[in-house]
Amino acid sequence: MKNNIYKIALGVASLVFAGVSVTSCQDAVDIVQPGQLDDESTFKSISDLDLYLNGIYNIVDPTNEVYISAILSDEVKPGKGSGGQEFQQHRFFFDSSDKFATNTWLIYNTVINRVNRILEGAKNVDATRDQAKYNQIVGQARALRAFAYLQLETYFSPNMKDDNALGAIIFKDVPSISQKLPRSKNAEVYAFIEEDLNFASDNVLAKGANQYYVDKTVVDAIRARFYLYRGKYDLAQKYAQAVVSNSGLALTKATPIVPDDKTPIGSSAWNTAFYADSSFNPYRQLWGDVNRGEVVFALARPARGSNSTINSLWNTNASNINGNPMWFWGRNLYNIFANTPGDIRKYAYVDPSSKPNASYETISNTREDQLIIDKYPGKANGPLRNDFKVFRLSEMYFILAETTAQQGQLAESAKYIKQVRDARNYQGSAAMPNYASKQDALKDILLERRVELALEGHRYIDLKRLANDAGVTMDRNKTDDIVDVTNLPNNSYKYTFPIPNSEIQGNRGIIQNDGYAK
């Protein structure tokens, strides 16, 4: 790991205390010896630790994996403002030089390094005046490290259900420039993640003041996803249920659907009220960051800030027809929520300036079917800025549905899916699913995850995890590109990210994932 550890140790290691922010790769830090933090000058008090922790939150950034997941799967198609960006990845030219895979690797290893630094610095801080606060800071830091390792495992391990498969590189201390660490087996990484989550669960607040900091519910949400991806269904069910039972949150409702009984859905007045920054609709409010709704954990993106912006992944200036959209909704995904009676997502996800082509099956150019992505509508004075919703309650219901299906409890699985569909339907209750088999249930769960979790970084991994068991494949429409459209086959090695070239070049002993040239 020499090359990227060098970048991490020297290039992205310092905290700018003024302004409580962490700068990018232009950071500098005084290093007494290669990789060694000057703890005495950096960490003198619990307040210093707290300030540094805020900086760590500031660099956790899912932008790369959310974007590449959408591009590689069946969520989006080129927009009318596209200049050809990422067409290669959209057509599955994806290799170890890919910048999004590289940045995902670098960002989460940087988070791990920052946590290692705060843990090392914390050893020199007198905690006797506020031991609880000290433990809470350390617990949050360790939870963020566990999440970073989970992200690395999710995208870079070829099989998370195989304890002997290769995963991330474990480094428990501040790395030196000369270190060349191998990839660890999944079992070793998992043990390290579990140590961090156990400590965090015992020391963070039971319930935090808001969705922007790790509390016990967030730890349980990390655990639920972690165990689901590993195929540990009993544990995934346990922790997803803990989130549902203890978070104090409820699924965000699709109603009210009109601001008053005089304004019909779809009218000009209704559009003005529904799509306003302070929309009357709770589900739309959730995506516009007007209310927390069902968000378990989010990464704050204030209207004025320098962090990455999720809406700018899809739209150049704003999420409307005049905002120079670079990507549209993929047609088959759009068809699901557009053709489901009473589905709030047909409005909450799509800007009314869209120009859907009713004859889309016969058109020759994807740009003739303009489906504007408005799931992230921005916020007042920040048209491209929205919080990253890392964990939501609906995901926990999906985990409960999947785990009960895997255990043969098909009727229970159906109830969890119905609860999400009820919440998203403004016309009333949705029909109760009737699953004839486990495959039938998994297929429906995958369908609902596809819609509800769209553009949140799940679809690519869900196809890797569930497509075979659910009896489905990637599902692009023939209008989803300006060339002949293909789908990535199930079991393709490209459902796992490559280890970046920069890592391989700096650490010749590291093992590349199958299929990618070393």
Coordinates of C-alpha atoms in Angstrom, one line a residue:
M1 CA 0.0 0.0 0.0
K2 CA 3.0 2.3 -0.3
N3 CA 1.8 4.6 -3.0
N4 CA -1.6 5.4 -1.5
I5 CA -0.3 5.3 2.1
Y6 CA 2.2 7.9 1.1
K7 CA -0.7 10.1 -0.2
I8 CA -2.7 9.4 3.0
A9 CA 0.2 10.0 5.4
L10 CA 1.5 13.1 3.8
G11 CA -1.1 14.5 1.4
V12 CA -4.4 14.3 3.3
A13 CA -3.4 14.0 6.9
S14 CA -3.8 17.4 8.6
L15 CA -6.8 19.0 10.1
V16 CA -7.4 22.7 9.6
F17 CA -8.7 23.6 13.0
A18 CA -9.9 27.1 12.0
G19 CA -13.4 26.6 10.6
V20 CA -13.7 23.0 11.8
S21 CA -12.9 21.6 8.4
V22 CA -10.6 19.2 6.7
T23 CA -8.9 20.3 3.5
S24 CA -8.1 18.1 0.5
C25 CA -4.9 16.7 -0.9
Q26 CA -3.1 19.9 -0.4
D27 CA -2.9 19.4 3.4
A28 CA 0.4 19.4 5.2
V29 CA 1.4 18.0 8.5
D30 CA 4.5 18.1 10.6
I31 CA 5.8 14.6 10.8
V32 CA 8.6 13.9 13.3
Q33 CA 9.2 10.5 11.7
P34 CA 7.6 9.1 8.5
G35 CA 3.9 8.5 9.3
Q36 CA 4.2 9.7 12.9
L37 CA 1.7 12.3 14.2
D38 CA 2.9 15.1 16.5
D39 CA 0.3 14.2 19.1
E40 CA 1.4 16.7 21.7
S41 CA 0.9 19.7 19.5
T42 CA -2.3 18.5 17.9
F43 CA -4.3 16.8 20.7
K44 CA -4.2 18.5 24.0
S45 CA -7.8 18.3 25.2
I46 CA -11.2 16.6 24.7
S47 CA -12.2 19.7 22.7
D48 CA -9.3 19.1 20.3
L49 CA -10.5 15.5 19.8
D50 CA -14.1 16.7 19.2
L51 CA -12.9 19.2 16.6
Y52 CA -10.8 16.6 14.8
L53 CA -13.8 14.2 14.8
N54 CA -15.9 16.8 13.1
G55 CA -13.2 16.9 10.4
I56 CA -13.5 13.2 9.9
Y57 CA -17.2 13.4 9.4
N58 CA -16.5 16.1 6.8
I59 CA -14.4 13.7 4.6
V60 CA -16.7 10.7 4.6
D61 CA -18.0 11.0 1.0
P62 CA -20.1 8.4 -0.9
T63 CA -20.1 10.5 -4.1
N64 CA -17.9 8.1 -6.2
E65 CA -19.7 4.9 -5.4
V66 CA -23.2 6.5 -5.7
Y67 CA -22.3 7.8 -9.2
I68 CA -20.5 4.8 -10.6
S69 CA -23.2 2.5 -9.2
A70 CA -25.8 4.4 -11.2
I71 CA -23.6 4.6 -14.4
L72 CA -22.6 0.9 -14.4
S73 CA -26.2 -0.4 -13.6
D74 CA -29.6 0.4 -15.1
E75 CA -30.5 3.6 -13.2
V76 CA -29.6 6.3 -15.7
K77 CA -29.1 7.1 -19.3
P78 CA -27.2 10.0 -21.0
G79 CA -29.0 13.4 -20.8
K80 CA -29.3 16.2 -23.3
G81 CA -26.5 18.1 -21.6
S82 CA -24.1 15.3 -21.7
G83 CA -20.7 15.9 -23.2
G84 CA -19.9 12.1 -23.2
Q85 CA -18.6 12.0 -19.6
E86 CA -18.5 8.5 -18.3
F87 CA -19.9 6.9 -21.5
Q88 CA -17.1 4.4 -21.2
Q89 CA -18.2 3.2 -17.8
H90 CA -21.8 3.2 -18.9
R91 CA -20.7 0.8 -21.7
F92 CA -18.8 -1.3 -19.2
F93 CA -15.2 -0.2 -20.1
F94 CA -14.2 -0.4 -16.5
D95 CA -10.7 -1.2 -15.4
S96 CA -8.0 -0.5 -12.8
S97 CA -7.4 3.0 -14.1
D98 CA -10.9 4.1 -13.4
K99 CA -10.9 7.3 -11.4
F100 CA -14.1 6.6 -9.4
A101 CA -12.8 3.2 -8.2
T102 CA -9.5 4.9 -7.3
N103 CA -11.2 7.7 -5.4
T104 CA -13.4 5.3 -3.5
W105 CA -10.3 3.4 -2.4
L106 CA -8.5 6.6 -1.4
I107 CA -11.3 8.3 0.4
Y108 CA -12.2 5.4 2.7
N109 CA -8.5 4.6 3.4
T110 CA -8.1 8.3 4.3
V111 CA -11.0 8.1 6.7
I112 CA -9.4 5.0 8.3
N113 CA -6.1 6.9 8.6
R114 CA -7.8 9.9 10.2
V115 CA -9.5 7.7 12.7
N116 CA -6.2 6.0 13.5
R117 CA -4.7 9.4 14.1
I118 CA -7.4 10.5 16.5
L119 CA -7.2 7.2 18.4
E120 CA -3.4 7.7 18.7
G121 CA -3.8 11.3 19.8
A122 CA -6.5 10.4 22.3
K123 CA -3.9 8.4 24.3
N124 CA -2.3 11.7 25.3
V125 CA -5.5 13.4 26.4
D126 CA -6.5 13.6 30.0
A127 CA -10.1 12.1 30.0
T128 CA -10.8 12.3 33.8
R129 CA -12.7 15.5 33.6
D130 CA -15.3 14.1 31.2
Q131 CA -14.8 10.4 30.6
A132 CA -18.2 9.9 29.0
K133 CA -17.6 12.6 26.4
Y134 CA -14.1 11.2 25.7
N135 CA -15.6 7.7 25.2
Q136 CA -18.3 9.1 22.9
I137 CA -15.8 10.7 20.6
V138 CA -13.7 7.6 20.4
G139 CA -16.8 5.5 19.8
Q140 CA -18.0 7.7 17.0
A141 CA -14.6 7.6 15.4
R142 CA -14.4 3.9 15.6
A143 CA -17.9 3.6 14.1
L144 CA -16.8 5.7 11.1
R145 CA -13.8 3.5 10.7
A146 CA -16.0 0.4 10.7
F147 CA -18.2 2.1 8.0
A148 CA -15.2 2.9 5.9
Y149 CA -14.1 -0.7 6.0
L150 CA -17.6 -1.8 5.2
Q151 CA -17.6 0.4 2.1
L152 CA -14.2 -0.9 1.0
E153 CA -15.4 -4.5 1.5
T154 CA -18.6 -3.8 -0.3
Y155 CA -17.0 -2.6 -3.5
F156 CA -13.6 -4.3 -3.5
S157 CA -14.1 -7.8 -2.1
P158 CA -15.3 -10.2 -4.8
N159 CA -17.5 -12.1 -2.4
M160 CA -18.4 -10.8 1.0
K161 CA -20.0 -14.1 2.0
D162 CA -16.7 -15.9 1.7
D163 CA -14.6 -15.3 4.8
N164 CA -11.5 -16.4 2.9
A165 CA -11.9 -14.1 0.0
L166 CA -9.6 -11.0 -0.2
G167 CA -10.9 -7.7 1.1
A168 CA -9.4 -4.4 2.2
I169 CA -6.0 -3.7 3.7
I170 CA -6.0 -3.5 7.4
F171 CA -3.9 -0.8 9.0
K172 CA -4.6 -0.2 12.7
D173 CA -2.0 2.5 13.2
V174 CA -0.8 5.6 11.4
P175 CA 1.1 4.2 8.5
S176 CA 4.7 5.0 7.6
I177 CA 5.7 5.9 4.1
S178 CA 7.6 2.6 3.6
Q179 CA 4.9 0.2 4.6
K180 CA 3.7 -2.3 2.0
L181 CA 0.7 -4.0 3.5
P182 CA -1.1 -6.9 1.8
R183 CA -4.9 -7.3 1.4
S184 CA -6.4 -9.1 4.3
K185 CA -8.9 -11.9 4.1
N186 CA -12.5 -10.9 4.7
A187 CA -12.6 -12.7 8.1
E188 CA -9.8 -10.6 9.4
V189 CA -11.4 -7.4 8.2
Y190 CA -14.8 -8.5 9.7
A191 CA -13.2 -9.1 13.1
F192 CA -11.7 -5.7 13.0
I193 CA -15.1 -4.1 12.0
E194 CA -16.9 -6.0 14.8
E195 CA -14.4 -4.8 17.4
D196 CA -15.0 -1.2 16.4
L197 CA -18.8 -1.6 16.3
N198 CA -18.9 -3.3 19.7
F199 CA -16.9 -0.5 21.3
A200 CA -19.0 2.2 19.5
S201 CA -22.3 0.6 20.6
D202 CA -21.1 0.6 24.2
N203 CA -20.0 4.2 24.2
V204 CA -21.9 6.5 21.8
L205 CA -25.2 8.1 22.9
A206 CA -28.3 6.0 22.8
K207 CA -30.0 8.6 20.8
G208 CA -28.3 11.7 19.3
A209 CA -29.7 15.1 18.8
N210 CA -29.9 14.8 15.0
Q211 CA -29.1 12.6 12.0
Y212 CA -25.6 13.9 11.4
Y213 CA -23.7 12.1 14.2
V214 CA -23.3 8.5 15.1
D215 CA -25.5 7.2 17.9
K216 CA -26.4 3.7 18.8
T217 CA -29.1 3.5 16.2
V218 CA -26.6 4.4 13.5
V219 CA -24.3 1.7 14.8
D220 CA -27.2 -0.8 14.6
A221 CA -27.9 0.3 11.0
I222 CA -24.2 -0.3 10.0
R223 CA -24.4 -3.7 11.6
A224 CA -27.7 -4.6 9.8
R225 CA -26.2 -3.8 6.4
F226 CA -22.9 -5.4 7.3
Y227 CA -24.4 -8.7 8.3
L228 CA -26.9 -8.7 5.4
Y229 CA -24.0 -8.5 2.9
R230 CA -22.2 -11.3 4.7
G231 CA -25.2 -13.5 4.5
K232 CA -25.6 -13.6 8.3
Y233 CA -29.3 -13.2 8.2
D234 CA -30.2 -13.8 11.8
L235 CA -27.9 -11.0 12.9
A236 CA -28.9 -8.6 10.1
Q237 CA -32.5 -9.2 11.1
K238 CA -31.7 -8.5 14.8
Y239 CA -30.1 -5.2 14.1
A240 CA -32.5 -4.0 11.5
Q241 CA -35.3 -4.6 13.9
A242 CA -33.4 -2.7 16.6
V243 CA -33.3 0.3 14.3
V244 CA -37.0 0.0 13.5
S245 CA -37.9 -0.4 17.2
N246 CA -35.6 2.0 18.9
S247 CA -34.9 4.9 16.5
G248 CA -38.1 6.7 17.2
L249 CA -38.5 7.2 13.4
A250 CA -41.3 6.1 11.1
L251 CA -41.5 5.6 7.4
T252 CA -42.1 8.9 5.7
K253 CA -45.7 9.2 4.3
A254 CA -46.8 10.1 0.8
T255 CA -49.6 12.2 2.1
P256 CA -50.9 14.8 2.1
I257 CA -50.8 14.8 -1.6
V258 CA -52.5 18.1 -2.2
P259 CA -52.1 21.4 -0.2
D260 CA -55.9 21.9 -0.2
D261 CA -59.0 20.5 -1.8
K262 CA -59.0 23.1 -4.5
T263 CA -55.7 22.2 -6.1
P264 CA -55.7 19.1 -8.4
I265 CA -52.6 17.0 -8.7
G266 CA -50.4 18.0 -11.7
S267 CA -51.9 21.5 -12.1
S268 CA -49.7 24.5 -12.3
A269 CA -50.6 25.6 -8.8
W270 CA -50.0 22.1 -7.5
N271 CA -46.6 21.9 -9.1
T272 CA -45.7 25.3 -7.6
A273 CA -46.7 24.0 -4.1
F274 CA -45.3 20.5 -4.4
Y275 CA -41.9 21.4 -5.9
A276 CA -41.3 24.5 -3.7
D277 CA -38.3 24.5 -1.3
S278 CA -40.8 24.2 1.5
S279 CA -43.1 21.6 -0.1
F280 CA -46.2 20.6 1.7
N281 CA -45.5 16.9 1.0
P282 CA -43.5 15.0 3.7
Y283 CA -41.7 12.7 1.3
R284 CA -40.7 15.6 -0.9
Q285 CA -39.6 17.5 2.2
L286 CA -37.3 14.6 3.1
W287 CA -35.4 14.8 -0.2
G288 CA -35.3 18.6 0.0
D289 CA -33.8 18.4 3.5
V290 CA -36.8 20.4 4.9
N291 CA -37.4 17.6 7.5
R292 CA -35.5 14.6 8.8
G293 CA -38.3 12.2 8.0
E294 CA -37.0 8.6 8.1
V295 CA -33.3 9.4 7.8
V296 CA -31.2 7.4 10.2
F297 CA -27.9 8.9 9.3
A298 CA -26.9 11.6 6.8
L299 CA -23.8 13.5 5.8
A300 CA -24.5 17.3 6.0
R301 CA -24.2 19.3 2.9
P302 CA -25.2 22.9 3.8
A303 CA -26.4 25.3 1.1
R304 CA -23.1 27.1 1.5
G305 CA -20.2 24.6 1.5
S306 CA -17.3 23.1 -0.4
N307 CA -18.3 19.4 0.0
S308 CA -19.3 17.3 -3.0
T309 CA -22.8 17.9 -4.3
I310 CA -25.0 14.9 -5.2
N311 CA -27.4 16.7 -7.5
S312 CA -24.4 17.9 -9.6
L313 CA -23.8 14.3 -10.6
W314 CA -26.9 14.3 -12.7
N315 CA -27.6 18.0 -13.5
T316 CA -25.2 20.8 -14.4
N317 CA -27.0 23.8 -13.0
A318 CA -30.4 22.7 -11.6
S319 CA -32.7 19.7 -11.8
N320 CA -35.0 20.9 -14.5
I321 CA -35.1 20.9 -18.3
N322 CA -33.1 24.1 -18.5
G323 CA -30.5 22.9 -16.0
N324 CA -28.4 21.1 -18.7
P325 CA -29.1 17.6 -17.4
M326 CA -26.1 15.2 -17.9
W327 CA -28.1 12.1 -17.0
F328 CA -31.7 11.1 -17.3
W329 CA -33.6 8.4 -15.4
G330 CA -33.2 5.0 -17.1
R331 CA -36.4 4.3 -19.0
N332 CA -37.3 1.0 -17.4
L333 CA -36.7 2.3 -13.9
Y334 CA -38.9 5.3 -14.7
N335 CA -41.6 3.1 -16.0
I336 CA -41.9 1.3 -12.6
F337 CA -42.7 4.3 -10.5
A338 CA -44.5 6.2 -13.3
N339 CA -46.9 3.4 -13.9
T340 CA -47.6 2.3 -10.3
P341 CA -51.0 3.9 -9.3
G342 CA -50.6 6.3 -6.3
D343 CA -46.8 6.1 -6.2
I344 CA -45.5 9.4 -4.8
R345 CA -42.1 8.7 -6.4
K346 CA -43.4 9.5 -9.9
Y347 CA -43.6 13.1 -8.6
A348 CA -40.9 13.3 -6.0
Y349 CA -38.2 11.9 -8.2
V350 CA -39.1 13.6 -11.6
D351 CA -39.1 17.3 -12.4
P352 CA -42.4 18.4 -14.1
S353 CA -40.4 20.0 -16.9
S354 CA -39.5 16.5 -18.1
K355 CA -40.5 15.5 -21.6
P356 CA -41.2 11.8 -21.6
N357 CA -41.7 10.4 -25.1
A358 CA -44.8 8.2 -25.2
S359 CA -43.2 6.4 -28.2
Y360 CA -39.9 5.9 -26.5
E361 CA -39.6 2.3 -27.8
T362 CA -39.4 3.6 -31.4
I363 CA -37.0 6.6 -30.9
S364 CA -33.4 6.4 -32.0
N365 CA -31.9 8.8 -29.6
T366 CA -32.1 8.6 -25.8
R367 CA -32.1 12.5 -25.6
E368 CA -35.6 12.4 -27.2
D369 CA -37.0 10.9 -24.0
Q370 CA -36.1 13.5 -21.3
L371 CA -36.7 12.2 -17.8
I372 CA -35.2 14.8 -15.5
I373 CA -33.7 13.5 -12.2
D374 CA -35.1 15.5 -9.3
K375 CA -34.7 13.1 -6.4
Y376 CA -32.2 15.5 -5.0
P377 CA -33.9 18.9 -5.6
G378 CA -31.3 21.0 -3.8
K379 CA -32.2 23.4 -1.0
A380 CA -32.8 27.1 -0.8
N381 CA -29.8 29.0 -2.0
G382 CA -28.1 25.7 -2.9
P383 CA -29.9 24.2 -6.0
L384 CA -27.3 21.4 -6.3
R385 CA -26.8 20.6 -2.7
N386 CA -28.5 18.0 -0.6
D387 CA -27.5 15.9 2.4
F388 CA -26.3 12.3 1.6
K389 CA -28.8 10.0 3.1
V390 CA -26.5 7.1 4.2
F391 CA -29.1 5.0 6.1
R392 CA -32.9 5.3 5.9
L393 CA -35.6 3.4 7.7
S394 CA -36.9 1.9 4.4
E395 CA -33.6 0.1 4.0
M396 CA -34.1 -1.5 7.4
Y397 CA -37.5 -2.7 6.3
F398 CA -36.0 -4.2 3.1
I399 CA -33.4 -6.0 5.3
L400 CA -36.1 -7.4 7.4
A401 CA -38.0 -8.5 4.2
E402 CA -34.9 -10.1 2.8
T403 CA -33.8 -11.9 5.9
T404 CA -37.2 -13.3 6.6
A405 CA -37.4 -14.5 2.9
Q406 CA -34.0 -16.2 3.2
Q407 CA -35.4 -18.0 6.3
G408 CA -38.5 -19.1 4.5
Q409 CA -40.9 -16.8 6.3
L410 CA -42.5 -15.6 3.0
A411 CA -45.7 -14.1 4.6
E412 CA -43.6 -12.0 7.0
S413 CA -41.4 -10.9 4.2
A414 CA -44.4 -9.7 2.2
K415 CA -45.6 -7.6 5.2
Y416 CA -42.4 -5.6 5.3
I417 CA -42.6 -4.8 1.6
K418 CA -46.2 -3.8 2.0
Q419 CA -45.3 -1.4 4.8
V420 CA -42.9 0.5 2.5
R421 CA -45.4 0.5 -0.4
D422 CA -48.2 1.7 1.9
A423 CA -46.0 4.6 3.0
R424 CA -45.2 5.6 -0.6
N425 CA -48.8 5.4 -1.9
Y426 CA -50.9 8.5 -1.7
Q427 CA -54.1 6.6 -2.7
G428 CA -54.2 4.3 0.3
S429 CA -53.0 0.8 1.1
A430 CA -51.0 -1.2 -1.4
A431 CA -51.8 -4.8 -2.2
M432 CA -50.3 -7.5 0.0
P433 CA -47.7 -9.4 -2.0
N434 CA -48.2 -13.2 -2.2
Y435 CA -44.9 -15.0 -2.6
A436 CA -44.9 -18.5 -3.9
S437 CA -41.2 -19.1 -3.3
K438 CA -38.1 -17.6 -1.9
Q439 CA -37.0 -16.6 -5.4
D440 CA -40.4 -14.9 -5.9
A441 CA -39.9 -12.9 -2.7
L442 CA -36.3 -11.9 -3.5
K443 CA -37.3 -10.8 -7.0
D444 CA -40.0 -8.4 -5.5
I445 CA -37.6 -7.2 -2.8
L446 CA -35.0 -6.4 -5.5
L447 CA -37.7 -4.6 -7.5
E448 CA -38.7 -2.4 -4.5
R449 CA -35.1 -1.7 -3.5
R450 CA -34.5 -0.6 -7.1
V451 CA -37.1 2.1 -6.9
E452 CA -36.9 3.3 -3.3
L453 CA -33.1 3.3 -3.1
A454 CA -32.4 4.5 -6.6
L455 CA -29.4 6.8 -6.9
E456 CA -28.3 6.0 -3.3
G457 CA -25.5 3.6 -4.3
H458 CA -27.3 0.3 -3.9
R459 CA -28.4 -1.0 -7.3
Y460 CA -25.0 -2.2 -8.5
I461 CA -24.3 -4.1 -5.3
D462 CA -27.9 -5.4 -5.2
L463 CA -27.5 -7.0 -8.6
K464 CA -24.2 -8.5 -7.6
R465 CA -25.8 -9.9 -4.3
L466 CA -29.2 -11.0 -5.4
A467 CA -29.7 -11.1 -9.2
N468 CA -29.0 -14.9 -9.5
D469 CA -31.1 -15.8 -6.5
A470 CA -33.9 -13.6 -7.6
G471 CA -33.8 -14.9 -11.2
V472 CA -33.3 -11.5 -12.8
T473 CA -30.6 -9.6 -14.6
M474 CA -29.7 -6.0 -15.1
D475 CA -32.6 -4.3 -16.9
R476 CA -31.6 -1.5 -19.3
N477 CA -34.1 -0.3 -21.9
K478 CA -32.9 -0.2 -25.5
T479 CA -33.3 3.6 -25.4
D480 CA -30.8 3.9 -22.5
D481 CA -27.9 4.8 -24.8
I482 CA -27.2 6.2 -28.2
V483 CA -25.5 3.0 -29.2
D484 CA -26.8 -0.6 -29.0
V485 CA -27.7 -1.2 -25.3
T486 CA -26.3 -4.2 -23.4
N487 CA -26.6 -5.4 -19.8
L488 CA -23.7 -6.5 -17.6
P489 CA -24.2 -10.3 -17.2
N490 CA -24.8 -11.8 -13.8
N491 CA -21.5 -12.9 -12.2
S492 CA -19.4 -10.5 -14.2
Y493 CA -16.1 -9.7 -12.5
K494 CA -17.0 -6.1 -13.2
Y495 CA -19.5 -6.2 -10.3
T496 CA -16.4 -5.8 -8.1
F497 CA -14.2 -2.7 -8.3
P498 CA -10.6 -3.2 -9.3
I499 CA -7.7 -2.4 -7.0
P500 CA -6.4 0.9 -8.4
N501 CA -3.3 1.1 -10.5
S502 CA -1.8 3.6 -8.1
E503 CA -2.0 1.0 -5.3
I504 CA -0.6 -1.8 -7.5
Q505 CA 2.3 0.3 -8.7
G506 CA 3.3 1.3 -5.1
N507 CA 2.9 -2.2 -3.7
R508 CA 3.8 -4.9 -6.2
G509 CA 2.9 -7.7 -3.8
I510 CA -0.8 -6.7 -3.6
I511 CA -3.2 -9.0 -5.3
Q512 CA -5.5 -7.6 -8.0
N513 CA -9.1 -8.8 -8.3
D514 CA -9.8 -11.4 -10.9
G515 CA -10.5 -10.2 -14.4
Y516 CA -8.5 -7.0 -14.1
A517 CA -5.0 -6.7 -15.6
K518 CA -2.3 -6.2 -12.9

